[in-house]
Coordinates of C-alpha atoms and ligand atoms in Angstrom, one line a residue:
M14 CA 1.0 -1.4 17.3
V15 CA -1.8 0.9 15.6
Y16 CA -1.1 4.5 15.3
T17 CA -3.6 7.1 14.0
P18 CA -1.8 10.4 13.0
T19 CA -3.7 13.2 14.3
L20 CA -3.8 15.2 11.0
C21 CA -6.7 14.5 8.6
F22 CA -6.1 12.5 5.0
S23 CA -5.9 14.5 2.1
C24 CA -6.5 13.8 -1.1
E25 CA -3.5 15.2 -2.4
S26 CA -0.8 13.1 -3.7
G27 CA 1.3 14.7 -1.1
V28 CA 0.0 12.5 1.5
T29 CA 2.5 13.0 4.2
D30 CA 2.5 16.8 3.8
S31 CA 3.0 18.9 6.8
K32 CA 4.6 15.6 8.7
R33 CA 7.4 16.5 11.4
I34 CA 10.1 13.4 11.1
V35 CA 12.9 13.0 12.9
L36 CA 15.5 11.6 11.1
G37 CA 18.1 9.9 13.5
I38 CA 21.4 8.4 11.2
T39 CA 23.9 5.9 13.0
G40 CA 27.6 5.5 11.8
G41 CA 27.4 2.4 8.8
I42 CA 28.1 3.2 5.5
A43 CA 24.3 3.5 4.3
A44 CA 24.3 6.5 5.8
Y45 CA 24.6 7.8 2.4
K46 CA 21.3 6.6 1.3
A47 CA 20.1 8.9 4.4
A48 CA 20.6 12.2 2.5
E49 CA 18.6 10.7 -0.5
L50 CA 15.8 9.6 2.1
V51 CA 16.0 13.4 3.3
R52 CA 15.5 14.4 -0.2
L53 CA 12.3 12.4 -1.3
L54 CA 11.1 13.3 2.4
V55 CA 11.0 17.3 1.8
K56 CA 10.0 16.7 -1.8
D57 CA 7.1 14.9 -0.3
G58 CA 6.7 18.1 2.2
V59 CA 7.6 16.8 5.0
E60 CA 9.6 18.6 8.0
V61 CA 13.0 16.3 8.6
R62 CA 14.6 17.3 11.4
V63 CA 18.4 15.1 11.4
V64 CA 19.6 13.8 14.4
M65 CA 22.9 12.4 13.5
T66 CA 25.2 9.8 16.0
Q67 CA 29.2 10.9 16.2
A68 CA 29.8 7.8 14.3
A69 CA 27.6 8.8 11.6
C70 CA 29.2 12.4 11.1
G71 CA 32.4 10.0 10.2
F72 CA 30.5 8.6 7.4
I73 CA 28.6 11.7 6.0
T74 CA 28.7 15.3 7.2
P75 CA 26.0 17.3 9.0
A76 CA 26.3 20.1 6.3
T77 CA 25.2 17.8 3.5
L78 CA 22.2 16.6 5.0
Q79 CA 21.4 20.4 6.6
A80 CA 21.9 21.6 2.9
L81 CA 19.1 18.6 1.8
S82 CA 16.7 19.4 4.7
N83 CA 17.0 23.1 5.2
K84 CA 17.0 22.5 8.8
P85 CA 20.0 22.6 11.4
V86 CA 21.2 19.1 12.1
F87 CA 21.8 17.9 15.5
T88 CA 25.0 15.7 16.8
D89 CA 25.2 16.2 20.7
M90 CA 23.0 16.6 24.0
W91 CA 24.8 19.6 24.6
D92 CA 23.4 22.2 21.5
A93 CA 23.8 25.4 22.3
R94 CA 21.2 26.1 19.7
V95 CA 18.4 24.8 22.5
S96 CA 18.0 27.2 24.9
D97 CA 17.4 25.1 27.5
N98 CA 20.1 22.4 27.0
M99 CA 17.1 20.2 26.6
A100 CA 17.6 19.1 22.4
H101 CA 15.9 15.6 23.4
I102 CA 13.1 16.9 24.6
E103 CA 12.9 20.1 22.1
L104 CA 13.3 17.7 18.9
S105 CA 11.0 14.6 19.6
R106 CA 8.2 17.2 20.7
G107 CA 5.1 17.7 18.0
T108 CA 6.7 15.0 15.9
D109 CA 4.8 13.1 14.2
L110 CA 7.5 9.9 13.6
I111 CA 10.9 9.0 14.9
V112 CA 12.8 7.0 11.8
V113 CA 16.5 6.0 12.6
A114 CA 17.9 4.9 8.8
P115 CA 20.3 3.4 9.5
A116 CA 20.6 1.5 12.6
T117 CA 23.5 0.3 13.4
A118 CA 23.9 -3.4 15.9
D119 CA 25.1 -0.9 18.4
F120 CA 22.3 1.2 18.3
L121 CA 19.7 -1.1 18.6
A122 CA 21.1 -3.3 21.2
K123 CA 21.0 0.5 23.4
L124 CA 17.2 0.9 22.3
A125 CA 16.4 -2.9 23.2
N126 CA 18.3 -1.9 26.6
G127 CA 17.0 1.3 27.4
L128 CA 20.4 3.2 27.2
A129 CA 20.9 7.1 26.9
D130 CA 24.1 8.0 26.7
D131 CA 23.4 10.2 22.9
L132 CA 21.5 12.6 21.8
L133 CA 19.6 9.8 19.0
S134 CA 19.3 7.4 22.0
T135 CA 18.1 10.0 24.7
L136 CA 15.3 11.4 22.7
S137 CA 14.8 7.4 21.1
I138 CA 13.3 7.1 25.1
A139 CA 11.8 10.5 25.7
R140 CA 9.3 10.2 22.6
E141 CA 5.5 10.1 22.3
C142 CA 5.3 9.3 18.9
P143 CA 5.9 5.7 16.7
L144 CA 9.6 4.7 16.1
L145 CA 10.6 2.9 13.0
V146 CA 14.0 1.7 12.6
A147 CA 15.8 0.5 9.2
P148 CA 18.6 -1.7 10.2
A149 CA 21.8 -1.7 8.2
M150 CA 24.9 -4.0 9.0
N151 CA 27.2 -6.7 7.5
R152 CA 25.6 -10.3 7.4
Q153 CA 27.9 -11.7 10.4
M154 CA 26.1 -9.4 12.8
W155 CA 22.6 -9.6 11.7
D156 CA 22.7 -13.0 12.5
N157 CA 24.6 -12.7 15.6
K158 CA 22.2 -14.0 18.6
A159 CA 22.6 -10.8 20.5
T160 CA 21.4 -8.5 17.6
Q161 CA 18.4 -11.0 16.7
R162 CA 17.8 -11.3 20.8
N163 CA 17.9 -7.5 20.6
V164 CA 15.3 -7.2 17.0
A165 CA 12.7 -9.2 18.8
Q166 CA 12.5 -7.2 21.7
L167 CA 12.5 -4.2 20.0
A168 CA 9.5 -5.8 17.9
R169 CA 8.0 -6.9 21.0
D170 CA 8.3 -2.6 22.5
G171 CA 6.4 -1.8 19.4
V172 CA 9.1 0.0 17.3
V173 CA 8.7 -1.2 14.1
I174 CA 11.4 -2.7 12.2
L175 CA 11.9 -1.8 8.3
G176 CA 13.9 -4.5 6.8
P177 CA 16.5 -5.6 6.6
A178 CA 17.3 -6.2 2.6
S179 CA 19.5 -9.8 1.2
G180 CA 22.2 -8.6 -1.1
D181 CA 26.1 -7.2 -1.4
Q182 CA 27.2 -5.9 1.5
A183 CA 29.7 -3.0 1.7
C184 CA 32.2 -5.7 3.1
G185 CA 32.3 -7.4 -0.4
E186 CA 29.9 -10.1 1.4
V187 CA 26.8 -11.4 0.1
G188 CA 24.0 -11.6 2.8
M189 CA 21.4 -10.1 4.9
G190 CA 22.0 -6.6 6.4
R191 CA 21.4 -4.6 3.9
M192 CA 19.4 -1.8 4.1
L193 CA 16.2 -0.8 2.2
E194 CA 16.8 1.5 -0.5
A195 CA 15.7 5.5 0.5
Q196 CA 12.7 5.0 -1.5
Q197 CA 11.4 1.9 0.1
I198 CA 11.8 3.6 3.7
F199 CA 10.0 6.5 2.0
N200 CA 6.9 4.4 0.8
E201 CA 6.9 2.6 4.2
I202 CA 7.5 6.0 6.2
N203 CA 4.3 7.1 3.3
S204 CA 2.0 4.1 4.4
F205 CA 3.1 3.9 8.0
L206 CA 1.2 7.8 8.1
Q207 CA -2.0 7.2 6.3
P208 CA -5.1 7.7 8.6
K209 CA -6.0 4.6 9.7
L210 CA -9.9 5.1 8.6
L211 CA -10.5 1.2 7.6
A212 CA -8.8 0.3 11.1
G213 CA -10.8 -3.3 12.1
S214 CA -12.7 -3.7 8.9
N215 CA -12.1 -6.8 6.2
V216 CA -12.3 -5.7 2.8
L217 CA -12.8 -8.0 0.1
I218 CA -11.2 -7.1 -3.5
T219 CA -11.1 -8.6 -6.9
A220 CA -8.3 -7.4 -9.5
G221 CA -7.0 -7.7 -13.2
P222 CA -8.6 -10.1 -15.4
T223 CA -9.6 -13.3 -16.0
F224 CA -8.7 -15.9 -18.2
E225 CA -11.2 -18.5 -19.9
A226 CA -9.7 -21.3 -21.3
I227 CA -10.6 -22.7 -24.7
D228 CA -8.5 -25.7 -25.0
P229 CA -4.9 -26.0 -23.0
V230 CA -3.0 -23.5 -24.5
R231 CA -5.6 -21.0 -25.6
G232 CA -8.1 -18.6 -24.0
I233 CA -10.3 -15.7 -23.7
T234 CA -9.0 -12.8 -21.8
N235 CA -8.5 -8.7 -21.4
R236 CA -6.3 -6.2 -21.7
S237 CA -6.5 -5.6 -17.5
S238 CA -3.2 -5.1 -15.9
G239 CA -4.5 -5.5 -12.3
K240 CA -2.5 -2.2 -11.5
M241 CA -5.9 -0.9 -10.0
G242 CA -6.9 -3.6 -8.2
Y243 CA -3.4 -3.8 -6.8
A244 CA -2.9 0.0 -5.5
I245 CA -6.7 -0.4 -4.0
A246 CA -5.5 -3.4 -1.8
R247 CA -2.6 -1.6 -0.9
A248 CA -4.3 1.5 -0.1
A249 CA -7.2 0.0 2.1
L250 CA -4.2 -2.0 4.1
D251 CA -2.3 1.5 4.7
A252 CA -6.3 2.5 6.0
G253 CA -5.5 -0.1 8.6
A254 CA -7.8 -2.7 6.9
K255 CA -7.6 -6.6 6.8
V256 CA -7.5 -7.4 3.2
T257 CA -8.2 -10.6 1.0
L258 CA -7.4 -9.9 -2.8
V259 CA -8.9 -12.0 -5.5
S260 CA -6.5 -11.9 -8.0
G261 CA -6.6 -13.3 -12.1
P262 CA -3.6 -13.6 -13.6
T263 CA -1.0 -10.6 -13.6
N264 CA 2.3 -9.7 -13.3
I265 CA 2.6 -7.8 -10.1
D266 CA 3.7 -8.3 -6.8
V267 CA 0.9 -8.9 -4.3
P268 CA 1.3 -7.1 -1.6
S269 CA 2.6 -9.2 1.4
A270 CA 0.5 -7.8 4.3
A271 CA -3.3 -9.3 2.0
H272 CA -4.0 -12.6 2.3
V273 CA -4.1 -13.3 -2.0
E274 CA -6.3 -16.2 -3.5
R275 CA -4.9 -16.4 -7.5
V276 CA -7.7 -17.6 -9.8
E277 CA -7.8 -17.9 -13.5
S278 CA -11.7 -18.1 -14.5
T279 CA -14.4 -16.2 -13.4
N280 CA -15.9 -19.5 -11.7
E281 CA -12.7 -19.7 -10.0
M282 CA -12.7 -16.1 -9.0
F283 CA -16.3 -16.5 -8.0
T284 CA -15.4 -19.6 -6.0
A285 CA -13.1 -18.0 -3.7
V286 CA -15.4 -14.6 -3.1
K287 CA -18.2 -16.9 -2.0
K288 CA -15.8 -18.2 0.5
H289 CA -14.7 -15.0 1.8
A290 CA -18.0 -12.8 1.2
N291 CA -19.8 -13.7 4.3
A292 CA -16.4 -12.0 6.7
A293 CA -16.2 -8.9 4.4
D294 CA -17.2 -5.7 5.0
I295 CA -16.6 -4.1 2.2
F296 CA -16.7 -5.8 -1.1
I297 CA -14.7 -3.6 -4.1
G298 CA -14.8 -5.7 -7.4
V299 CA -12.2 -4.0 -9.4
A300 CA -11.7 -7.5 -11.4
A301 CA -12.0 -6.7 -15.6
V302 CA -14.5 -10.2 -14.8
A303 CA -15.0 -12.3 -18.6
D304 CA -19.0 -11.5 -19.6
Y305 CA -19.0 -14.7 -21.2
R306 CA -16.3 -18.4 -21.6
V307 CA -16.5 -21.2 -24.2
E308 CA -18.9 -23.8 -22.9
K309 CA -17.2 -26.6 -23.4
T310 CA -13.2 -26.1 -22.6
S311 CA -11.9 -28.5 -25.0
K312 CA -9.3 -31.6 -23.2
Q313 CA -6.8 -31.4 -26.5
K314 CA -5.5 -28.8 -28.1
I315 CA -8.0 -27.9 -30.9
K316 CA -6.4 -28.9 -34.6
K317 CA -6.2 -25.9 -37.9
T318 CA -8.4 -27.3 -40.2
N319 CA -10.0 -25.0 -43.7
R320 CA -12.8 -25.2 -41.9
D321 CA -15.1 -22.6 -39.9
L322 CA -14.7 -22.9 -36.2
N323 CA -17.3 -22.1 -33.8
L324 CA -17.2 -21.8 -30.0
K325 CA -20.4 -21.6 -28.3
L326 CA -19.7 -18.8 -25.5
V327 CA -22.9 -19.0 -22.2
P328 CA -22.9 -16.2 -20.0
N329 CA -20.6 -16.0 -16.7
P330 CA -21.8 -15.3 -13.3
D331 CA -22.1 -11.7 -12.2
I332 CA -20.1 -12.1 -8.6
L333 CA -20.3 -7.9 -7.9
A334 CA -24.4 -8.3 -8.4
W335 CA -24.5 -11.7 -6.6
V336 CA -22.5 -10.3 -3.6
A337 CA -24.9 -7.2 -3.5
A338 CA -27.6 -9.4 -3.6
L339 CA -26.9 -11.2 -0.5
P340 CA -29.4 -11.2 2.2
K341 CA -26.5 -9.4 4.6
P342 CA -24.2 -7.7 1.7
P343 CA -20.5 -6.0 2.5
F344 CA -20.5 -2.3 1.7
C345 CA -20.1 -3.1 -2.4
V346 CA -18.3 -1.2 -5.0
G347 CA -18.2 -1.6 -8.1
F348 CA -16.2 -0.8 -11.5
A349 CA -17.4 0.3 -14.7
A350 CA -14.9 0.5 -17.9
E351 CA -16.9 1.7 -20.6
S352 CA -15.5 3.2 -23.9
Q353 CA -18.6 5.8 -24.5
K354 CA -21.8 7.0 -22.5
L355 CA -19.5 6.6 -19.5
H356 CA -21.8 8.0 -16.8
E357 CA -25.1 7.3 -18.4
Y358 CA -23.8 3.5 -18.8
A359 CA -22.0 3.3 -15.9
D360 CA -25.2 5.1 -13.4
A361 CA -27.5 2.1 -15.3
K362 CA -25.0 -0.6 -14.0
R363 CA -25.5 1.0 -10.4
R364 CA -28.6 0.6 -10.5
R365 CA -29.1 -2.3 -11.6
K366 CA -26.3 -4.1 -9.8
K367 CA -27.6 -2.5 -6.8
V368 CA -24.8 -1.0 -5.8
P369 CA -24.3 2.0 -3.3
L370 CA -20.9 3.6 -5.0
M371 CA -20.1 2.9 -8.9
V372 CA -16.6 3.5 -10.3
A373 CA -16.2 4.9 -13.8
N374 CA -13.7 4.6 -16.0
L375 CA -12.8 5.2 -19.8
A376 CA -11.5 1.6 -20.8
Q377 CA -9.5 2.9 -23.4
D378 CA -7.8 5.4 -20.8
A379 CA -7.6 2.8 -18.3
I380 CA -6.4 -0.2 -19.1
G381 CA -3.0 -1.4 -18.2
A382 CA -2.2 2.8 -17.9
D383 CA -0.4 3.7 -14.7
D384 CA -2.6 6.7 -14.1
N385 CA -5.9 7.4 -14.9
E386 CA -9.4 9.6 -14.3
I387 CA -12.5 8.3 -12.7
T388 CA -15.7 9.4 -11.7
L389 CA -17.5 8.2 -8.5
L390 CA -21.6 7.6 -8.7
D391 CA -23.9 7.1 -5.9
D392 CA -26.5 8.5 -4.0
S393 CA -25.5 12.1 -3.4
G394 CA -24.4 12.6 -6.9
I395 CA -21.4 12.2 -9.9
Q396 CA -17.8 13.7 -8.9
T397 CA -14.5 13.2 -11.0
L398 CA -11.6 12.7 -9.7
P399 CA -8.7 14.7 -11.7
R400 CA -6.3 12.3 -13.5
A401 CA -3.5 10.8 -11.3
P402 CA -1.3 7.8 -10.7
K403 CA -3.2 4.9 -9.9
T404 CA -1.6 5.1 -6.3
V405 CA -2.6 8.3 -5.6
L406 CA -6.4 7.9 -6.9
A407 CA -7.0 4.5 -5.2
R408 CA -5.6 6.4 -1.7
Q409 CA -8.1 9.0 -2.5
L410 CA -10.9 6.4 -3.0
V411 CA -10.1 4.3 -0.5
A412 CA -10.7 7.8 1.8
Y413 CA -13.9 8.2 0.2
I414 CA -15.3 4.6 0.6
A415 CA -14.6 4.7 4.4
K416 CA -16.4 7.8 4.4
L417 CA -19.5 6.3 3.2
Y418 CA -18.9 3.1 5.1
S419 CA -19.3 4.6 7.9
S420 CA -22.0 6.8 7.6
D421 CA -23.8 3.6 5.5
K422 CA -22.7 1.9 9.2
T423 CA -24.3 4.3 11.4
R424 CA -27.4 4.3 8.8
I425 CA -28.0 0.9 9.0
S426 CA -27.5 0.4 13.2
Ligands
LIG519 O1 -21.7 -5.2 -16.5 P1 -19.7 -4.6 -16.0 O2 -18.6 -6.2 -16.4 O3 -19.8 -4.0 -17.0 O4 -19.6 -4.2 -14.7 C1 -18.5 -4.3 -14.2 C2 -18.2 -4.2 -12.9 O5 -18.8 -5.4 -12.2 C3 -16.8 -4.2 -12.0 O6 -17.4 -4.1 -10.8 C4 -16.6 -6.1 -11.7 O7 -15.6 -6.6 -11.4 C5 -17.9 -6.4 -11.9 N1 -18.1 -7.9 -12.4 C6 -18.2 -9.0 -11.7 N2 -18.5 -10.2 -12.3 C7 -18.6 -10.3 -13.6 C8 -18.8 -8.9 -14.2 C9 -18.7 -7.6 -14.6 O8 -17.9 -9.3 -10.7 N3 -19.2 -11.2 -14.3

């Protein structure tokens, strides 16, 4: 189900800014995690209306949620604060998203069957916005055939199921059914609310360093962590793109929705890119590709002697330049990491490789760090995106690429 929020994307970190969410809490011990979820959302500028079932009030008090959300909490259909006694309509009106966390087996069963016998189930039916549910229950309840049937039905109905996770349970057992942590649910909500600026497009990304083997144990590599490339892959997925990530060696979790090809050397990266380039609408070369490799990799470990050791290095293929020179190239974006004369060198690189957009950053600032400052160079000039976490920069960059890509498409067609 593709949902395009009405608000336009801003380049601020609070991307869920000025959104309105109804958070439903049902009666499970994981209800305590909902308090932290409210705190994270409110901190990010989201207006949160909490609706609790009677059972939820047995686990956590409405007063706690009211204090955290700074808004009245609703627990029943006949709330006298809503003048026309239509709390279910009043609350779902103008809401960007309804999230139910925790969602018990009972609530999922109600929802799957269209029952509406309390405020939360009624407003879940009387909605026009997407519905996300985070199941939380004991592992037998989760494995139960009826629950599985209900969850499958809800997924078919377009309800988004978040988790559950596996691990220690409040009942003392270990297994599937734990609710996701508040931060994970917050991240899912945040991703979900991103405007689908790249819906329907294929994005091919290279990320991380490459490793050029010298012998079976040694090689030439660099300090690139892959953080920027992976953040861009996530941002492109959140923007609705299909993403293929060709990654050199990194220690980062891969975005599960991306198609990932793991490679080691530049030649392997080149082969993987060649395989996917023709299907790509956008190519983003973020990888810190080794410019040279040793001409002959030794099959055996090179033994130490008292003499000098000379390794002959030969140039690697330039993957970005190759993609940009295709007869029908995708919209190409390059990265330039420089240690000096940032704009001059990056612009020269942009012209030489013939790419419409070059992203420049100082190598000493960028490599391995969690945040960065980047400069965008294209035909319209130069602009700098100030220092921010790479995850935030990635979203800003994806929004910018989407804008250039759509005007490029219009120009070509
Ligand atoms: O020439 P330089 O390596 O500085 O260019 C950086 C840009 O070119 C990056 O986008 C990088 O991913 C890409 N590149 C490439 N293949 C190479 C070298 C760089 O795709 N062999």
